[in-house]
């Protein structure tokens, strides 16, 4: 991937829908001549940095493009570290495109590639790699957590953690060098004690980071809530209920939903992707079978899995491989519901109730999160113990618990941390088992290399490509 | 700019004072430079101050040590002199780091200083090198002739000049408040480099080093100190020395310790210590602190090792290693006598510190030639290093390159992943000196490979490329041939799981045998000492190889897997290390810290690896540069 030199221009806000405002940025120019031309200002009027000016923007012949506000940021005090102008224009995507086209054609500003503004910020040391990665998260986050984690990346919290890791490892390396080069001066006993101390501190740091880098990243960034169950169990009804609108087609015909439907559900500031899946049943029909396979896959990948059961139905799918966090019994308004529910629990499907990973980790027993819903509203009943929670509460609780562990949100970091973890254990294991210092120090260097990589001391073009190419609107 | 004075033809010139190469300074760097240059058949003069023997050892009486032992063996494989002198004068041999695995082991030899210097005089004297004892007052560079060195009575002309003047540039000695000009005890002072050459840049800071008082033999109570005997097994340094034999009688060193009383006395005299009362401005080495440094910088420590080492079999003096000092004479006497075994100590020569000027080695290329003055080379302590071995290593590089440049041949540049000398030279010319430079194994990134045992393997291509034919060249060739044979033996000898093998493995403690296994694999087993076992196995089958060879093969086989993995992993790292960077564009960045910029500007790194090795460069800067590669 090759980024250009010289001035670049791009629309910085969303161009997919109309909005009141749209922002265009230009970065990397030497002087303001072009801006004087564009605004028709006289050259003897100064344009002060960090002042907002209202102006019209016109083509060379005087044809008006738009009116709006522009602000000049003088490098290095700008986002990119270079001279930068930010235009607030009317938000019509067509207009914004015309504006950018005009700047490109008249002043030879290159159109910025995705990520190019951030790349310049990185290049000019306005952001470090972790911050860029954090910015990436913020721009692309689908969850409040992603936003927050991105913010942490930007505010350097993660980077500080990594710096601690690095400086602690320096101490360990120092001990090894002391043992090899200065044992006569310092005395080995003293070095061994020092080493023990630093090894245990480092171990704690890396184990903590390792724990925080485990678990499914997509659960964090785009948490999915899936509804699965037999055909006609009432999944789509529940889906509509949760969304509070008639999104899915509901009928009493088995197999009405053949493809999955997904919508976003905002709960307490978090954004969940809720998915209604095709009902499970034995079928010979090709298209329906594809839908069912898809349902099973969605169930597997989901962060929160809701099994929907009509206790009056004969179950006609294979429960093998289905896991769930909560089970919802529908049709609670019908006569004989309790009986049917009891029958279901003790029937062949009952076993999965025991094996399901139920509960949002709030101390419910395996039978805890059982809900019942009738057609006329989510009449919900909590587990035998504890206060009454709604289904939404359980989803939130499970999510809160997940993010309370301060997970590391960046994929690259997760790989590298796990590398450091493995290499550290190989190194420390060898430290306790052999006296061969050259081997020990060679393993020690491997840990250092990985730590450097975590700090962003890598050139591996792939890493950067990966980051910058994943920017959607990060111009 | 460099000062050029036109040589006047009217002046009478004795043609015998005309040389291809002049080496200025007869210490360890100078001797080595002259010795290697002379092998090329060029006319070499070694000019040194009157009254001091060649290759004399003004500080500790030892050659080698951790990292330094490797350098001495490298010098041997390249045809140098130091290893031979060390063997001739060795009175105690030790293997350091013996319990820490073969790859980090190093050899150190206590030398008889008198014999060492006498041997140098004898060997150099028999060679065709012209040894000149004279004091040089000025040096001029001449476009036609090279360099003109003027003393009171003579002008010497050399096409190339190797400056190895040690601590003599503006040298100043301190003992308490007594300050005398000079480079070392009882020698004349030399002029500063600025006086000799107006254009050569020296570092703004001066360096400082020190030496302890020498104690008279009969005043030491050896009985209550811990004796440290010589190790009979340790290999000699020089390829020509017969294995297992020593030239001189072997003697002990002795270990004693300072105590709270010693340190209390020193602490009470802080105001009289030139290092701490501001009299000395120079920067001393952190890795070799004076006893004052130890007392004041580490107030929590109440004892330090003192190794009492003989300076020679027939010399009257002992060197108490670990207590170098520039305190006033009476304080030296007083604190010395608080140390067990030294209660009656009488001082023959008082300890002193020396401050001196250092050439800014960032102006040197990796041949040790000055980048602004063609034909001018520097080596040794004048480059800001410390240690006889470091000096000798540079002397060899500078001397060889001076000769090679006369002959128009490719220069001798040792890569840092193949030798410690290479590590040192690169460090010198790519990093600003903050303190005197000493080699540690930690300075190398390839410790598993840069070992003592495989020195010939690492360096014979470089020696061979010099195109010389000396005994060392035959030895190297023969060694490599046998190494390849023996390595093949290890790889192609297999043991089958039968009664005979079981018995053998049992007897030799090689572990169990469950399936077909090669000799190499046996040597790689963690419980097997590869050197000892390979020796035993070879003796059983009646094969006869030298200890040095068996050692080299056994250890190479042992670490083969580790080294391969390291090389493999370093590949991607090296790709980054070797990436060219444009330091100008880095400097243009307004967001870089001022300090980082200063250092980068000074060093002018051309690759990412060099940038990374600059001291004090922050991770954020590295990440920033890496990101823009």
XYZ file of N, CA, C and O in Angstrom, chain A residues 242-314:
292
model
N -39.130 -7.925 21.457
C -37.917 -7.300 21.981
C -37.618 -5.989 21.251
O -37.177 -5.016 21.865
N -37.883 -5.965 19.959
C -37.618 -4.753 19.184
C -38.716 -3.725 19.358
O -38.537 -2.561 19.005
N -39.838 -4.229 19.867
C -40.983 -3.342 20.065
C -41.585 -2.850 18.753
O -42.111 -1.758 18.674
N -41.456 -3.662 17.712
C -42.147 -3.333 16.461
C -42.297 -4.596 15.618
O -41.611 -5.600 15.856
N -43.154 -4.521 14.622
C -43.423 -5.688 13.797
C -42.368 -5.773 12.711
O -42.547 -5.287 11.608
N -41.258 -6.383 13.018
C -40.189 -6.457 12.036
C -40.276 -7.764 11.264
O -40.165 -7.788 10.042
N -40.465 -8.862 11.982
C -40.489 -10.162 11.332
C -41.930 -10.570 11.028
O -42.853 -10.208 11.752
N -42.058 -11.305 9.936
C -43.401 -11.809 9.592
C -43.754 -12.944 10.538
O -42.960 -13.862 10.756
N -44.938 -12.824 11.130
C -45.365 -13.855 12.071
C -46.567 -14.570 11.475
O -47.521 -13.943 11.006
N -46.544 -15.900 11.476
C -47.732 -16.660 11.061
C -47.718 -17.993 11.782
O -46.719 -18.347 12.422
N -48.820 -18.738 11.672
C -48.801 -20.025 12.346
C -48.352 -21.132 11.400
O -48.448 -22.298 11.699
N -47.793 -20.734 10.284
C -47.269 -21.746 9.360
C -45.822 -22.075 9.741
O -44.987 -21.184 9.914
N -45.564 -23.349 9.888
C -44.192 -23.777 10.210
C -43.234 -23.359 9.104
O -43.560 -23.478 7.935
N -42.097 -22.872 9.506
C -41.084 -22.514 8.511
C -41.339 -21.172 7.850
O -40.920 -20.955 6.718
N -42.006 -20.275 8.540
C -42.250 -18.948 7.959
C -40.940 -18.185 7.771
O -40.681 -17.587 6.741
N -40.109 -18.200 8.796
C -38.811 -17.529 8.693
C -37.788 -18.524 8.137
O -37.475 -19.520 8.773
N -37.327 -18.244 6.941
C -36.393 -19.197 6.314
C -34.970 -18.661 6.305
O -34.014 -19.396 6.171
N -34.870 -17.388 6.363
C -33.551 -16.774 6.391
C -33.470 -16.063 7.738
O -34.503 -15.804 8.361
N -32.273 -15.718 8.181
C -32.241 -15.004 9.462
C -32.487 -13.524 9.233
O -32.248 -12.982 8.156
N -33.030 -12.892 10.251
C -33.271 -11.461 10.191
C -32.481 -10.847 11.338
O -32.507 -11.369 12.444
N -31.772 -9.747 11.019
C -31.004 -9.166 12.117
C -31.321 -7.692 12.271
O -31.534 -6.985 11.293
N -31.364 -7.270 13.499
C -31.641 -5.864 13.812
C -30.768 -5.460 14.991
O -30.240 -6.312 15.697
N -30.638 -4.149 15.187
C -29.889 -3.706 16.358
C -30.811 -3.362 17.500
O -31.885 -2.807 17.293
N -30.396 -3.720 18.667
C -31.202 -3.480 19.860
C -30.342 -2.675 20.841
O -29.263 -3.120 21.232
N -30.790 -1.494 21.174
C -30.046 -0.674 22.129
C -30.515 -0.984 23.528
O -31.701 -0.855 23.838
N -29.624 -1.419 24.369
C -29.982 -1.693 25.758
C -29.000 -0.930 26.633
O -27.802 -1.213 26.604
N -29.480 0.014 27.345
C -28.655 0.704 28.317
C -27.331 1.204 27.725
O -26.268 1.006 28.308
N -27.423 1.778 26.536
C -26.224 2.348 25.945
C -25.383 1.370 25.159
O -24.401 1.744 24.545
N -25.736 0.118 25.184
C -24.988 -0.863 24.401
C -25.803 -1.289 23.206
O -27.031 -1.327 23.246
N -25.107 -1.624 22.157
C -25.747 -1.976 20.910
C -25.603 -3.469 20.690
O -24.490 -3.980 20.583
N -26.718 -4.193 20.671
C -26.658 -5.632 20.436
C -27.270 -5.949 19.090
O -28.253 -5.327 18.688
N -26.664 -6.907 18.414
C -27.269 -7.349 17.164
C -28.162 -8.532 17.513
O -27.689 -9.562 17.998
N -29.457 -8.379 17.315
C -30.371 -9.454 17.680
C -30.780 -10.179 16.411
O -31.096 -9.550 15.398
N -30.715 -11.494 16.463
C -30.922 -12.272 15.240
C -32.031 -13.300 15.426
O -31.992 -14.120 16.354
N -33.025 -13.212 14.569
C -34.085 -14.217 14.525
C -33.680 -15.226 13.469
O -33.362 -14.877 12.334
N -33.637 -16.511 13.856
C -33.139 -17.514 12.910
C -34.271 -18.378 12.385
O -35.372 -18.384 12.931
N -33.946 -19.108 11.331
C -34.912 -20.055 10.778
C -35.154 -21.163 11.781
O -34.234 -21.617 12.459
N -36.395 -21.604 11.891
C -36.743 -22.626 12.867
C -36.102 -23.960 12.544
O -35.846 -24.294 11.385
N -35.819 -24.696 13.578
C -35.143 -25.970 13.403
C -36.186 -27.081 13.273
O -37.117 -27.170 14.070
N -36.035 -27.891 12.271
C -36.836 -29.114 12.156
C -36.192 -30.000 11.115
O -35.361 -29.545 10.318
N -36.573 -31.285 11.149
C -36.083 -32.196 10.118
C -36.746 -31.792 8.814
O -37.974 -31.610 8.762
N -35.982 -31.623 7.773
C -36.606 -31.261 6.505
C -35.799 -31.795 5.334
O -34.592 -32.024 5.449
N -36.495 -32.015 4.229
C -35.819 -32.455 3.020
C -35.643 -31.300 2.053
O -34.957 -31.421 1.047
N -36.297 -30.210 2.396
C -36.236 -29.102 1.446
C -34.863 -28.434 1.498
O -34.355 -28.096 2.566
N -34.304 -28.240 0.345
C -32.932 -27.755 0.235
C -32.740 -26.373 0.868
O -31.857 -26.166 1.698
N -33.573 -25.450 0.448
C -33.417 -24.070 0.901
C -33.612 -23.967 2.399
O -32.841 -23.322 3.115
N -34.607 -24.689 2.894
C -34.855 -24.636 4.330
C -33.682 -25.236 5.097
O -33.287 -24.747 6.145
N -33.077 -26.287 4.508
C -31.962 -26.919 5.208
C -30.761 -25.964 5.314
O -30.080 -25.905 6.322
N -30.547 -25.224 4.263
C -29.462 -24.228 4.315
C -29.735 -23.237 5.439
O -28.856 -22.905 6.244
N -30.997 -22.804 5.531
C -31.383 -21.868 6.592
C -31.138 -22.447 7.968
O -30.650 -21.763 8.875
N -31.451 -23.724 8.111
C -31.289 -24.366 9.420
C -29.807 -24.464 9.795
O -29.408 -24.198 10.933
N -28.997 -24.812 8.794
C -27.559 -24.881 9.077
C -27.014 -23.517 9.515
O -26.187 -23.418 10.418
N -27.546 -22.515 8.856
C -27.140 -21.160 9.215
C -27.539 -20.847 10.663
O -26.775 -20.246 11.414
N -28.743 -21.268 11.044
C -29.222 -21.046 12.410
C -28.251 -21.655 13.425
O -27.917 -21.053 14.441
N -27.810 -22.871 13.108
C -26.920 -23.555 14.057
C -25.595 -22.805 14.182
O -25.031 -22.698 15.266
N -25.144 -22.269 13.061
C -23.883 -21.545 13.089
C -24.049 -20.251 13.888
O -23.178 -19.890 14.702
N -25.127 -19.549 13.664
C -25.366 -18.305 14.397
C -25.436 -18.588 15.890
O -24.855 -17.882 16.711
N -26.112 -19.673 16.223
C -26.211 -20.057 17.633
C -24.824 -20.258 18.232
O -24.523 -19.799 19.336
N -23.965 -20.904 17.446
C -22.616 -21.204 17.937
C -21.816 -19.910 18.169
O -21.085 -19.790 19.150
N -21.954 -18.943 17.276
C -21.127 -17.743 17.344
C -21.693 -16.652 18.244
O -21.032 -15.641 18.484
N -22.936 -16.854 18.728
C -23.583 -15.757 19.433
C -22.998 -15.528 20.809
O -22.490 -16.443 21.453
N -23.138 -14.308 21.227
C -22.715 -13.951 22.575
C -23.803 -14.355 23.585
O -23.509 -14.856 24.657
N -25.044 -14.151 23.232
C -26.139 -14.536 24.129
C -27.144 -15.349 23.320
O -27.647 -14.884 22.302
N -27.422 -16.551 23.808
C -28.250 -17.464 23.028
C -29.559 -17.715 23.757
O -29.562 -18.095 24.924
N -30.627 -17.477 23.056
C -31.940 -17.713 23.658
C -32.598 -18.880 22.918
O -32.772 -18.838 21.696
N -32.933 -19.903 23.683
C -33.652 -21.034 23.108
C -35.142 -20.780 23.329
O -35.578 -20.530 24.457
N -35.892 -20.819 22.257
C -37.326 -20.560 22.353
C -38.078 -21.887 22.190
O -37.841 -22.625 21.233
N -38.945 -22.178 23.161
C -39.614 -23.489 23.163
C -41.125 -23.307 23.330
O -41.575 -22.569 24.209
N -41.859 -23.963 22.457
C -43.295 -24.096 22.677
C -43.515 -25.432 23.364
O -43.349 -26.480 22.745
N -43.873 -25.415 24.651
C -43.909 -26.671 25.394
C -45.005 -27.623 24.881
O -44.974 -28.819 25.198
N -45.921 -27.113 24.082
C -46.991 -27.982 23.577
C -46.560 -28.768 22.349
O -47.206 -29.697 21.932
N -45.444 -28.353 21.764
C -44.999 -28.984 20.516
C -44.202 -30.241 20.777
O -43.485 -30.350 21.770
N -44.299 -31.139 19.825
C -43.368 -32.250 19.815
C -42.071 -31.689 19.208
O -42.097 -31.013 18.187
